Structures are given as C-alpha cells and as structure tokens.
XYZ file of C-alpha atoms in Angstrom:
668
model
C 62.166 14.800 50.547
C 61.065 17.245 47.827
C 58.361 14.825 46.737
C 56.870 14.890 50.282
C 57.107 18.601 50.589
C 55.301 18.924 47.234
C 52.576 16.573 48.372
C 52.207 18.470 51.622
C 51.832 21.774 49.802
C 49.250 20.264 47.463
C 47.291 18.974 50.449
C 47.392 22.334 52.182
C 46.275 24.115 49.056
C 43.354 21.690 48.561
C 42.401 22.023 52.255
C 42.485 25.814 51.982
C 40.269 25.837 48.893
C 37.785 23.420 50.346
C 37.657 25.536 53.477
C 35.565 27.918 51.408
C 32.662 25.397 51.410
C 30.580 27.096 54.085
C 28.356 25.129 56.432
C 27.277 27.725 59.022
C 24.575 25.580 60.713
C 25.520 22.358 62.671
C 22.642 20.014 63.236
C 21.588 17.317 65.625
C 18.246 15.449 65.409
C 16.219 13.180 67.673
C 12.905 11.285 67.641
C 10.776 10.746 70.726
C 7.669 8.600 71.159
C 4.580 10.513 72.251
C 1.864 7.875 72.075
C 1.226 4.483 70.548
C 1.437 5.817 66.992
C 2.681 9.422 67.366
C 6.289 10.615 67.413
C 7.979 14.064 67.675
C 10.950 14.732 65.430
C 13.268 17.484 66.659
C 15.982 19.237 64.619
C 18.361 21.308 66.695
C 20.814 23.684 64.916
C 23.632 25.906 66.126
C 24.178 28.867 63.789
C 27.592 30.502 63.604
C 27.962 34.057 64.744
C 26.737 36.858 62.460
C 24.831 34.320 60.279
C 21.023 34.069 60.165
C 18.825 31.299 58.738
C 15.362 32.084 57.310
C 12.143 30.676 58.838
C 9.529 28.667 57.020
C 7.244 31.659 57.702
C 9.296 34.142 55.671
C 6.818 35.411 52.976
C 6.957 34.530 49.309
C 8.809 37.075 47.277
C 11.588 37.400 49.914
C 14.553 35.197 50.886
C 14.126 31.408 50.525
C 11.981 30.062 53.453
C 12.877 26.867 55.310
C 11.234 23.738 53.858
C 10.833 20.502 55.809
C 10.424 17.767 53.238
C 9.462 14.229 54.175
C 10.815 11.793 51.529
C 8.945 8.632 52.528
C 5.687 10.029 53.951
C 3.120 8.634 51.545
C 1.419 5.598 52.938
C 3.753 5.550 55.970
C 2.825 8.441 58.260
C 0.841 11.684 58.499
C 1.977 15.060 59.632
C 0.232 16.470 62.728
C -0.032 20.198 61.991
C 2.696 22.440 60.796
C 6.363 22.139 61.919
C 6.907 24.349 65.029
C 9.834 26.659 65.338
C 11.915 28.133 68.167
C 12.476 31.863 68.724
C 12.645 33.924 65.564
C 13.283 37.581 64.698
C 11.268 39.608 62.189
C 12.550 42.697 60.359
C 11.532 44.594 57.221
C 13.719 43.843 54.149
C 13.781 46.928 51.964
C 15.219 44.990 49.027
C 12.368 42.449 48.674
C 9.914 44.818 50.521
C 8.648 42.013 52.874
C 8.888 41.287 56.559
C 11.474 38.559 56.671
C 11.599 36.104 59.606
C 14.840 34.344 60.608
C 16.816 32.529 63.305
C 19.971 33.752 64.972
C 22.459 31.691 67.083
C 20.201 28.679 67.306
C 17.180 26.999 65.771
C 14.792 24.247 66.775
C 12.249 22.626 64.457
C 9.715 20.191 65.973
C 7.344 18.150 63.828
C 4.786 15.614 65.202
C 3.922 12.642 63.027
C 1.370 9.880 63.214
C 2.547 6.458 61.892
C 0.017 4.582 59.790
C 2.288 1.851 58.454
C 3.482 -0.245 61.422
C 6.295 -1.745 59.296
C 8.124 1.549 58.710
C 11.395 1.772 60.642
C 12.895 5.067 59.464
C 11.729 8.592 58.726
C 13.582 10.201 55.719
C 13.652 14.014 56.097
C 15.320 16.857 54.181
C 15.719 20.444 55.435
C 16.050 23.008 52.627
C 17.019 26.456 53.873
C 18.953 29.591 53.148
C 21.460 31.008 55.603
C 23.091 34.469 55.060
C 25.711 36.829 56.365
C 27.627 38.973 53.799
C 26.903 36.108 51.376
C 24.083 33.521 51.246
C 24.247 29.723 51.248
C 21.451 27.482 50.109
C 21.611 24.148 51.907
C 19.865 20.814 51.749
C 20.477 18.605 54.750
C 19.189 14.989 54.691
C 18.427 12.962 57.831
C 17.324 9.379 58.442
C 15.654 8.943 61.869
C 15.102 5.476 63.305
C 11.659 4.969 64.884
C 11.906 3.764 68.545
C 10.479 0.310 69.247
C 7.189 0.044 71.100
C 8.761 -1.820 74.054
C 11.391 0.799 74.754
C 11.186 4.600 74.243
C 14.630 5.627 73.149
C 16.018 8.675 71.484
C 17.733 8.190 68.161
C 20.138 10.991 67.539
C 21.761 11.590 64.166
C 24.282 14.433 63.934
C 25.269 15.924 60.624
C 28.296 17.438 62.412
C 29.189 16.879 65.996
C 29.078 19.714 68.536
C 32.775 19.370 68.683
C 32.989 20.624 65.112
C 30.741 23.569 66.005
C 32.873 24.971 68.792
C 36.395 25.127 69.976
C 37.294 23.255 73.190
C 37.084 26.485 75.120
C 33.450 26.932 74.073
C 32.281 23.390 74.942
C 30.345 24.413 77.970
C 28.801 27.326 76.104
C 27.607 24.946 73.324
C 26.115 22.624 75.967
C 24.131 25.538 77.436
C 22.957 26.515 73.949
C 21.624 22.974 73.320
C 19.757 23.104 76.636
C 18.193 26.432 75.799
C 17.181 25.192 72.339
C 14.796 22.682 73.921
C 13.153 25.425 75.975
C 12.772 27.929 73.106
C 9.291 29.072 72.102
C 7.948 30.519 68.911
C 8.010 34.255 69.559
C 9.134 37.298 67.667
C 11.603 39.817 69.063
C 9.697 42.116 71.427
C 10.236 45.434 69.667
C 9.271 44.039 66.264
C 6.317 42.112 67.729
C 5.013 45.278 69.514
C 5.439 47.283 66.352
C 3.463 44.729 64.344
C 0.733 44.428 66.906
C 0.189 48.239 67.091
C 0.107 48.340 63.302
C -2.571 45.627 63.155
C -4.576 47.323 65.951
C -4.491 50.780 64.233
C -5.540 49.345 60.867
C -8.338 47.274 62.476
C -9.541 50.321 64.476
C -9.799 52.411 61.294
C -11.629 49.537 59.589
C -14.097 49.442 62.451
C -14.889 53.157 61.951
C -15.286 52.455 58.206
C -17.758 49.667 58.987
C -19.576 52.035 61.312
C -20.320 54.418 58.385
C -22.155 51.727 56.322
C -25.937 51.529 55.757
C -26.159 48.342 57.903
C -24.612 49.814 61.065
C -24.959 53.617 61.190
C -28.745 53.802 61.388
C -28.648 51.411 64.368
C -26.785 53.846 66.604
C -29.753 56.125 67.439
C -32.157 53.177 67.566
C -30.008 51.228 70.000
C -29.203 54.251 72.224
C -32.882 55.270 72.335
C -33.802 51.739 73.399
C -31.388 51.823 76.327
C -32.400 55.275 77.544
C -36.121 54.474 77.330
C -36.046 50.998 78.818
C -33.676 51.748 81.733
C -35.091 52.943 85.019
C -32.714 55.911 85.153
C -29.871 57.521 83.218
C -27.228 55.650 85.178
C -28.830 52.312 84.347
C -29.042 53.298 80.716
C -25.339 54.158 80.639
C -24.476 50.954 82.425
C -26.517 48.802 79.918
C -24.969 50.652 76.920
C -21.435 49.976 78.286
C -22.304 46.294 78.780
C -23.659 46.311 75.217
C -20.356 47.790 73.925
C -18.316 45.275 75.842
C -20.533 42.483 74.503
C -19.765 43.639 70.910
C -16.072 43.551 71.650
C -16.343 40.055 73.278
C -18.181 38.611 70.237
C -15.469 39.760 67.778
C -12.530 38.922 70.043
C -13.959 35.402 70.483
C -14.119 35.194 66.673
C -10.394 36.098 66.580
C -9.664 33.510 69.241
C -11.539 30.830 67.278
C -9.517 31.589 64.134
C -6.269 31.313 66.128
C -7.371 28.166 67.903
C -8.760 26.327 64.819
C -5.890 27.070 62.491
C -3.031 27.478 64.994
C -1.052 30.582 65.794
C 1.151 30.269 62.633
C -0.905 28.073 60.329
C -2.482 30.979 58.441
C 0.869 32.701 58.365
C 2.247 29.775 56.396
C -0.925 29.566 54.357
C -0.748 33.233 53.392
C 2.503 32.639 51.579
C 0.963 29.878 49.460
C 0.224 30.453 45.794
C -3.233 28.915 45.861
C -4.186 30.719 49.033
C -3.328 34.052 47.346
C -5.528 33.119 44.379
C -8.442 32.006 46.586
C -8.207 35.174 48.569
C -8.142 37.230 45.338
C -11.385 35.604 44.348
C -12.821 36.190 47.797
C -12.009 39.872 47.757
C -13.499 40.303 44.302
C -16.686 38.758 45.644
C -16.643 41.082 48.684
C -16.019 44.112 46.379
C -18.842 43.084 44.027
C -21.183 42.845 47.020
C -20.185 46.348 48.245
C -20.680 47.774 44.757
C -24.316 46.685 44.863
C -24.456 43.512 42.736
C -25.807 41.401 45.683
C -25.630 41.213 49.473
C -23.801 38.655 51.536
C -26.206 37.858 54.375
C -26.425 35.247 57.131
C -29.669 33.256 57.299
C -32.622 35.361 58.526
C -33.579 32.543 60.934
C -30.364 33.292 62.911
C -31.376 36.943 63.481
C -34.909 35.979 64.410
C -33.819 33.499 67.050
C -31.258 35.878 68.499
C -33.859 38.713 68.672
C -36.111 36.431 70.779
C -33.313 35.847 73.219
C -32.621 39.605 73.385
C -36.151 40.129 74.691
C -35.217 38.274 77.911
C -33.646 41.446 79.414
C -30.728 41.656 81.800
C -27.090 41.038 80.869
C -27.962 37.931 78.800
C -30.504 39.884 76.777
C -27.965 42.661 76.165
C -25.400 40.096 74.993
C -27.917 38.701 72.512
C -28.639 42.251 71.322
C -24.974 42.628 70.510
C -24.994 39.309 68.682
C -28.072 40.450 66.774
C -26.094 43.540 65.615
C -23.240 41.312 64.380
C -25.662 39.143 62.409
C -27.831 41.886 61.003
C -24.903 44.033 59.912
C -22.942 41.135 58.422
C -23.623 42.193 54.824
C -21.567 45.319 55.567
C -19.143 44.112 58.157
C -18.551 40.641 56.787
C -16.220 41.588 53.916
C -14.254 43.975 56.194
C -13.971 41.396 59.009
C -12.953 38.673 56.470
C -10.266 40.831 54.996
C -8.917 41.847 58.439
C -8.842 38.282 59.761
C -6.784 36.952 56.868
C -4.418 39.859 56.883
C -3.978 39.718 60.620
C -3.622 35.967 60.629
C -0.851 36.214 58.036
C 1.214 37.944 60.764
C 0.841 34.869 63.011
C 0.486 34.611 66.762
C -2.386 36.463 68.389
C -2.739 38.992 65.574
C -6.331 37.875 64.704
C -7.326 38.579 68.313
C -5.717 42.012 68.279
C -7.289 42.772 64.927
C -10.775 41.822 66.111
C -10.251 43.828 69.341
C -9.356 46.999 67.370
C -12.232 46.517 64.934
C -14.865 45.861 67.618
C -13.582 48.693 69.862
C -14.133 51.212 67.060
C -17.620 49.642 66.426
C -18.647 49.648 70.051
C -17.345 53.067 71.183
C -20.086 55.137 69.514
C -22.859 53.130 71.111
C -21.337 53.632 74.559
C -20.515 57.289 74.076
C -23.920 58.311 72.626
C -25.651 56.429 75.512
C -23.618 58.423 77.950
C -24.322 61.728 76.171
C -27.640 61.383 74.364
C -27.559 65.022 73.338
C -24.784 64.104 70.831
C -27.368 62.288 68.718
C -28.565 65.611 67.438
C -25.160 66.269 65.914
C -25.140 62.980 63.966
C -25.721 63.375 60.210
C -28.947 61.884 58.985
C -28.909 58.520 57.263
C -29.107 58.776 53.526
C -27.296 58.163 50.260
C -23.906 59.101 51.698
C -23.904 55.781 53.611
C -24.082 53.821 50.376
C -21.272 56.005 49.044
C -19.100 54.846 51.918
C -19.949 51.244 51.050
C -19.153 51.684 47.361
C -15.794 53.376 48.125
C -14.873 50.419 50.293
C -15.869 48.149 47.401
C -13.447 49.929 45.096
C -10.666 49.629 47.733
C -11.306 45.912 48.224
C -11.131 45.383 44.461
C -7.751 47.193 44.251
C -6.415 45.169 47.161
C -7.556 41.948 45.542
C -5.067 42.351 42.683
C -2.125 42.560 45.178
C -2.872 38.982 46.108
C -3.189 37.905 42.526
C 0.131 39.678 41.909
C 1.756 37.708 44.758
C 0.768 34.435 43.125
C 2.011 35.542 39.721
C 5.381 36.606 41.139
C 5.886 33.259 42.884
C 4.983 31.293 39.782
C 6.943 33.662 37.521
C 4.106 33.571 35.001
C 4.538 37.224 33.986
C 0.799 37.539 33.459
C 0.410 40.449 35.832
C 3.564 42.462 35.312
C 4.133 45.986 36.685
C 2.477 47.805 33.759
C -0.611 45.593 33.784
C -0.969 45.946 37.548
C -0.631 49.760 37.412
C -3.104 49.906 34.483
C -5.671 47.978 36.549
C -5.187 50.254 39.587
C -5.349 53.396 37.363
C -8.642 52.066 35.944
C -10.032 51.247 39.397
C -9.212 54.589 41.030
C -10.035 56.498 37.859
C -13.511 54.925 37.923
C -13.834 55.666 41.617
C -13.061 59.355 40.842
C -15.807 59.364 38.205
C -18.218 57.856 40.761
C -17.418 60.452 43.348
C -17.892 63.266 40.847
C -21.321 61.869 40.106
C -20.566 60.808 36.504
C -21.557 57.193 37.180
C -23.939 55.676 39.744
C -24.314 52.305 41.440
C -27.565 50.241 41.917
C -28.398 51.412 45.423
C -27.430 55.083 45.058
C -30.009 57.749 45.826
C -30.503 60.540 43.274
C -28.475 63.547 44.312
C -29.125 67.099 42.939
C -25.509 68.153 43.614
C -22.143 66.800 44.866
C -21.330 67.390 48.502
C -18.107 69.089 49.547
C -16.933 65.855 51.199
C -17.579 63.774 48.119
C -15.839 66.398 45.901
C -12.831 66.456 48.190
C -12.498 62.689 48.236
C -12.922 62.667 44.412
C -10.084 65.154 44.012
C -7.928 62.991 46.292
C -8.488 59.821 44.271
C -8.052 61.695 40.966
C -4.729 63.042 42.228
C -3.662 59.462 43.211
C -4.732 58.220 39.755
C -2.704 60.818 37.982
C 0.233 60.124 40.231
C 0.276 56.424 39.146
C 0.276 57.133 35.419
C 4.024 57.994 35.111
C 4.720 54.555 36.615
C 3.869 53.111 33.216
C 6.927 54.951 31.908
C 9.254 53.792 34.696
C 8.528 56.214 37.504
C 9.412 54.495 40.884
C 6.086 55.474 42.628
C 7.657 55.446 46.111
C 4.351 56.130 47.831
C 3.041 52.715 46.858
C 6.190 50.791 46.017
C 5.144 47.924 48.334
C 2.107 47.132 46.203
C 3.031 46.901 42.462
C 5.466 44.265 41.228
C 9.134 45.311 41.317
C 10.500 47.312 38.398
C 12.380 44.412 36.835
C 9.186 42.359 36.709
C 7.732 44.203 33.841
C 7.332 44.255 30.043
C 9.882 47.002 29.881
C 12.008 47.187 33.063
C 12.973 50.803 32.262
C 9.501 52.069 31.398
C 7.213 51.949 28.379
C 9.242 53.124 25.382
C 12.499 52.636 27.291
C 15.248 55.257 26.981
C 17.884 56.372 24.613
C 20.267 53.713 25.877
C 17.730 50.866 25.740
C 18.913 47.740 23.894
C 16.067 46.704 21.512
C 14.951 43.158 22.365
C 15.298 42.242 18.656
C 19.000 43.042 18.825
C 19.721 40.820 21.878
C 21.970 37.787 21.229
C 20.309 34.429 21.245
C 19.595 33.250 24.815
C 20.252 36.705 26.302
C 17.875 39.076 28.082
C 18.043 42.506 29.709
C 19.079 42.207 33.330
C 19.487 44.884 36.052
C 20.272 48.319 34.705
C 19.771 47.076 31.149
C 22.848 44.891 31.220
C 22.725 42.143 28.603
C 22.836 38.860 30.579
C 22.658 35.156 29.919
C 21.195 32.691 32.351
C 22.699 29.568 30.649
C 26.448 29.011 30.751
C 26.858 27.310 27.324
C 24.919 30.031 25.477
C 26.880 32.757 27.226
C 30.161 31.016 26.481
C 29.292 30.746 22.781
C 28.484 34.453 22.599
C 31.682 35.411 24.489
C 33.781 33.469 21.952
C 31.967 35.307 19.108
C 32.748 38.780 20.549
C 36.054 37.793 22.161
C 35.304 39.188 25.593
C 35.990 37.759 29.090
C 33.178 36.118 30.972
C 31.877 37.248 34.372
C 30.093 34.449 36.128
C 27.448 35.718 38.558
C 26.334 32.925 40.900
C 23.168 34.415 42.286
C 19.633 33.524 43.496
C 16.142 34.846 43.045
C 15.860 35.103 46.868
C 19.382 36.349 47.606
C 19.157 39.662 49.466
C 22.822 40.527 49.166
C 22.805 39.720 45.474
C 20.095 42.370 45.015
C 22.083 44.804 47.161
C 25.158 44.326 44.993
C 23.133 44.903 41.886
C 21.370 48.018 43.312
C 24.330 49.633 45.100
C 27.469 48.440 43.248
C 26.373 47.555 39.685
C 24.496 50.835 39.411
C 27.708 52.857 39.876
C 28.667 54.283 36.478
C 32.254 52.930 36.753
C 30.981 49.363 37.277
C 28.034 49.712 34.898
C 30.179 50.688 32.025
C 32.385 47.666 32.498
C 29.552 45.215 32.832
C 27.807 46.615 29.739
C 30.802 46.950 27.446
C 33.816 44.875 28.554
C 32.541 41.516 29.764
C 29.862 38.941 28.972
C 27.686 38.532 32.035
C 26.288 35.049 32.827
C 23.966 34.948 35.822
C 23.385 31.424 37.181
C 20.552 31.086 39.682
C 21.228 28.465 42.257
C 17.660 28.519 43.537
C 16.021 28.005 40.094
C 13.438 25.268 40.806
C 12.758 24.279 37.181
C 13.244 20.526 36.719
C 16.023 19.359 34.395
C 15.028 16.912 31.706
C 15.428 13.330 32.961
C 18.300 12.768 30.486
C 20.222 15.635 32.123
C 19.752 14.689 35.758
C 22.715 13.046 37.473
C 24.472 12.248 40.737
C 27.075 14.849 41.697
C 30.631 13.435 41.965
C 31.489 16.212 44.334
C 28.658 16.099 46.874
C 26.899 12.785 46.061
C 23.513 14.637 45.807
C 21.006 14.034 43.060
C 21.009 16.994 40.611
C 17.367 17.353 39.525
C 16.799 21.108 38.972
C 18.477 23.871 37.099
C 19.464 25.410 40.450
C 21.053 22.140 41.595
C 23.050 22.089 38.344
C 24.531 25.611 38.899
C 25.107 24.896 42.595
C 27.053 21.746 41.722
C 29.034 23.683 39.070
C 29.938 26.350 41.619
C 30.960 23.816 44.273
C 32.916 21.466 42.020
C 34.684 24.261 40.086
C 35.249 26.963 42.713
C 34.947 24.996 45.953
C 32.432 27.290 47.537
C 28.696 27.481 47.879
C 28.048 31.176 48.624
C 26.023 33.819 46.836
C 26.721 36.342 45.476
C 29.923 34.967 43.920
C 31.603 36.548 40.947
C 34.309 34.930 38.808
C 36.126 36.474 35.812
C 37.218 33.737 33.366
C 38.819 33.557 29.916
C 37.129 31.721 27.036
C 38.641 28.378 28.267
C 37.020 28.827 31.682
C 40.227 29.697 33.562
C 40.092 32.302 36.325
C 41.655 35.616 35.307
C 42.358 36.893 38.818
C 44.916 34.450 40.129
C 45.488 36.213 43.490
C 41.765 36.505 44.132
C 39.887 34.136 41.749
C 36.471 34.960 43.240
C 34.919 37.976 44.855
C 31.648 38.373 46.745
C 29.879 41.077 48.723
C 32.248 44.087 48.488
C 32.170 47.797 47.854
C 32.440 49.710 44.618
C 36.161 50.511 44.737
C 37.252 46.926 45.525
C 34.958 45.533 42.894
C 36.281 47.984 40.270
C 39.962 47.086 41.012
C 39.116 43.369 40.793
C 37.286 43.751 37.461
C 39.984 45.842 35.856
C 42.782 43.497 36.998
C 41.041 40.528 35.401
C 40.098 42.349 32.150
C 43.691 43.659 31.830
C 45.049 40.108 31.978
C 42.554 38.935 29.383
C 43.742 41.648 26.930
C 47.428 40.752 27.229
C-alpha cells in the first residue's frame, strides 16, 4: 500500500511541475481549395485570458514578431502575397520605444499558396511567435496540412490541442462562438489607436506639405497660377471656382498616388517590409540621395517631355485643362517635392492600412490651400515675401533633416543585425556633426552651390540657427551618458553603446580589462555571463551562488524587471556582489555548430540555435518555458530555494526576500 501511495505522490508532483509548461494558445488549422492550383491555409488560435500574442507586423527592435515558416516550399509551391491577420491591437511600448501590434483572445492567420509541383501532398508549416502576460513564452508550433484532392474539395483540420483542452465544459458554447467569429475577423487596429495614428500621420504630412510649399520649385508658382486664373476667367467668381477646382485636382493627384501605393503593395505589405533589415538599408541610401539633391549636388527631375505633353493638354481649358495644370505642377515641382513625398509615403506605409492615402491627403491639402485662398483673395499676394535666396535656404535645411533621418534607418538595420557598427555614441556624433554644420550654414559661415550672396543674416535665419545650435549642444552630454529624453526614440538604447554608462564611465565602472573571461557588463554595470559553462567555472572560482536569468532580447517584462527591480539599490548590491549572474537568451538566433546540434529528449524538437539550447535547458531542467525566469543554484546546479525554486515577474520586496533566502542557504 505504501508503495502505491508513494508512486501516486511522485506522479502528482511530476504533474504539478509539468503544469508549469505554459501553452497559452490553442490552435486548429485547415486548408481549402480556391482554384485549380491555389489553396488557402488558415490557422485559428484561441488565446487564454490576459495573454497577448505578437503580430508579424510588430516592428524590429520590439517583441518577437510572428513568423510563418514554410518548411517544404522550394520547388513545391509559391506564396501569394503576405499572410493576412485577423483583428489586432496596437499600443506604444515604452520599454522598446516602438508601436507593438498584438492579438488578444483570438487570432487567425490566412495564407494563400499556389502549387507548382502536382505531386506534393502535404504542406509543412511552422509558426514561431511570442505570447506574453506577466511572463513571456516563445513558441514554435509545427503543422502538416494535407492538400485536398482535385476531385473533392475537403477541409483537412489538424488540431495541436482540441477545443476541449482550451475550455471547460461550461465554456464549450463560448468557444464555439469564438471560432465562428475568428473566420469573420478582419485586419484592423483598435479604433482609438487607429484614429490616433491616422491623425499623427495627417498632421506630419500637412506640415511636410507646407515645407514643400516653401521651396524654390513651388513657391514662385503661387502668384503665377493665381494671376492666370484671375486674368483668364470671365469674372471673379469664375476665377475662384477654377482655382478651387485646381486645388482639388492637386489633392486628387496625390491621393491617387497614395491609393496606388496601397493597391500595388497591399495594405500591410510595406508595413512588413519596413521592419526588414535590407529595406532599412535601401531607405537609408534613398534618403541620403534625397538629402544630397536638396543640398545642391544635383536635381532629381522627371523627364522634360512629360511636362511638355501635360502643358499642351492644359491649354485645352475647362475642367480637363485645369486637371492637367495641376498635374503639370506635380511634375515640374518634383525635384523639390519628390524627396518629401517619397519619405512620407514610406513612413506612412510602414503604419499599414490606408496610411499612405491619409499622408498624401494631408500633404496635398497643405500644398493646394494657398492656391485656392490666394485666388479668393488676390490682395493677399502683396503680403507674400518675394522669391529669393531664402527659398533655397528652406531646401537646404530640409536636406540636412533628411540626412539626419537617414541614419535612423541605418541604425534600425544595425540594431537588428547586432553588428554594433552604429552604436549610441557614433549615432549621436553623426547627429551632432549634422546639426552643428546646419548651424554654421544658418549663421552664414558656409554656403551651398545654389545660395545667393547675402550681405547680412536675416532675423529668421539667425533664430533658426540659434535653435539648431541649442539642439546640438543639448546632444553633446549624451556622449557621456545623458538620457536625452527629448529624442530618446531616435538614438540606439543606452546599453547599445561602446560604454553603456557614458564615455569615461563612472567611479563604479568595472574596467573591461578586469572582467572575467566570457563576461561582459550587463544592465546597471552588473558583470554577466551569457554562457552557462563559463559562468559556472567562474562561480566555482569565487565560490558564489549562481543566478540563472532566462531572458530574451525581445522580452518586454525582462526589460521591465531589469529597469524597475534590478535598479533598486537593495537588489543591485546583491546582483553585483553576492551572486554570479548568467543570462541565457532563449531567442538568440545564432546557429550552433553542427556538432552541437541535437534532438531534444524532452520536446523532440531539433535544437539548432543558441536560443533553442537555452530553451531546452530551461524546459528539461525547470519544467517551464516562461521569461523572465530566475533560478538561484549552488555550484552543483541544485536549486537553493526549495519552497520556491524559480521566480518570475515580481516586485522589489518579494524579489529581495527570495534572493536573500537562497543566498543564506548557500552560505550555511
């Protein structure tokens, strides 16, 4: 009898431990035939309460985005566009300083494929995603979907876990309703966030339109165009009407451009593209070209033949003639408006949806308003400043701003690749140089190729020069570790720098030369290892307990613990002086050497990357897959906190009690 009781207790203990393996998303899949060669794959997920799963459109530098990976695609089938998603929510993440996009309650992913190999019978797919609540879980779910036969369209459903496992019997009807609503879900953002984003895009585009208006290609055309309408029209009312039609035509031309971008690339295609490393590099090069053009090296122009042909059509008169006059403005002014429009389109398209249309509407509205208003009130023309060198100054200032913005995109690519070529100090040095040179230009100390000689500096130019000089001086302390809160969304984060605590460090800085082999400075100058064996060797040398920190580069709550809990002096003192910290990143995508790759005995998955290795270590040793996860161990790898072997996302007081309890046991 005792033997059976003992076995029962062992079973219950094992079941309780394994209950920590979290799987907050329950999946079902299906495949449906759309045409002779095309099929639609659908992945439906039910997300547990209070959890959220990140979308494939969450930007780089934030939490891990969803990846839909097709294992046997090559030579068998092609993807038709990007995978489409159901309803998402977008909010600003102040830890990663990005707008993260995620699912709540439910998720649907739909991908159309076109089969090119008629012999293929199965589609092998893996979903890689991150789902978070107080902790984060990185998951890889694998599916094998059977292709329906040509003679009979059937749905092949493969469930990772049944709906019965996702809900209690009392919730069965609720789960059924959730599955029905999943199939009807559309890709939209939550209304408050969507409206906020649209207004932001419109406002920026509107200001950009006014900036374009004050360039040498556009500003001189205001009096010319208004005079044309007032002279050619039979009466003042007709002149006003024609000018309004002209303004509306300008708006239509740019809005159609926004519609074309959305239609050609898809509502979310550029959103996904904008998070791509190579896209960021290409856009960096593009902005540098735009900036160089604005600075006067050359002009970006459309073929002259286009303008000539459009001008001929404008002579026809009537509404059609006015429309072609608006088109002529767009073509002739392209050398000034092109770089601004290009920048706006990509930035707006990165938000997804109809953002390019809203951006072009805001830009064109600002561009068109002066033409309409001055036609209504011709006397205002007398108050307009005369064309002159100040117009080129506006163009040059825009060139400097485009150049500064370009390095933000290069920084994005560097952060994703973790190349450390454009760290915080280098980025700030570049911006200091750009805005410092802009200040010298505004003070008249340097000139550009198309500048007119000026006997003195205008008050406006002096004021703008003082503003840019102030901004330049403000950035300089950032090289020594100042947070620069006014621009903290632009430079790389503090820890991504040559010296995370500023040039020269501080009195408590640990010299790099004094760091143990395999160690580095982590958050708050804590000496940290990212390899278990090296950390264990050092811990044995100094005879200190080990704190294992299972974390992730894209783990929001890991960063919150480091920023809010580790920074407390009570905790910081312990982490610096009483334990050896080993941080193991479960989302480290570096490939393991072939000789070190293996099949996990616990999960059966292939362990190919460094992150896979630490994930398998966490699951097999501690029977959980959540981050952050902290474990205090002795030098033999045994947990020191028997009552609570692991701890996760907690407050300072609970964390301190847990740390001191484990360290106290180690010292006995």
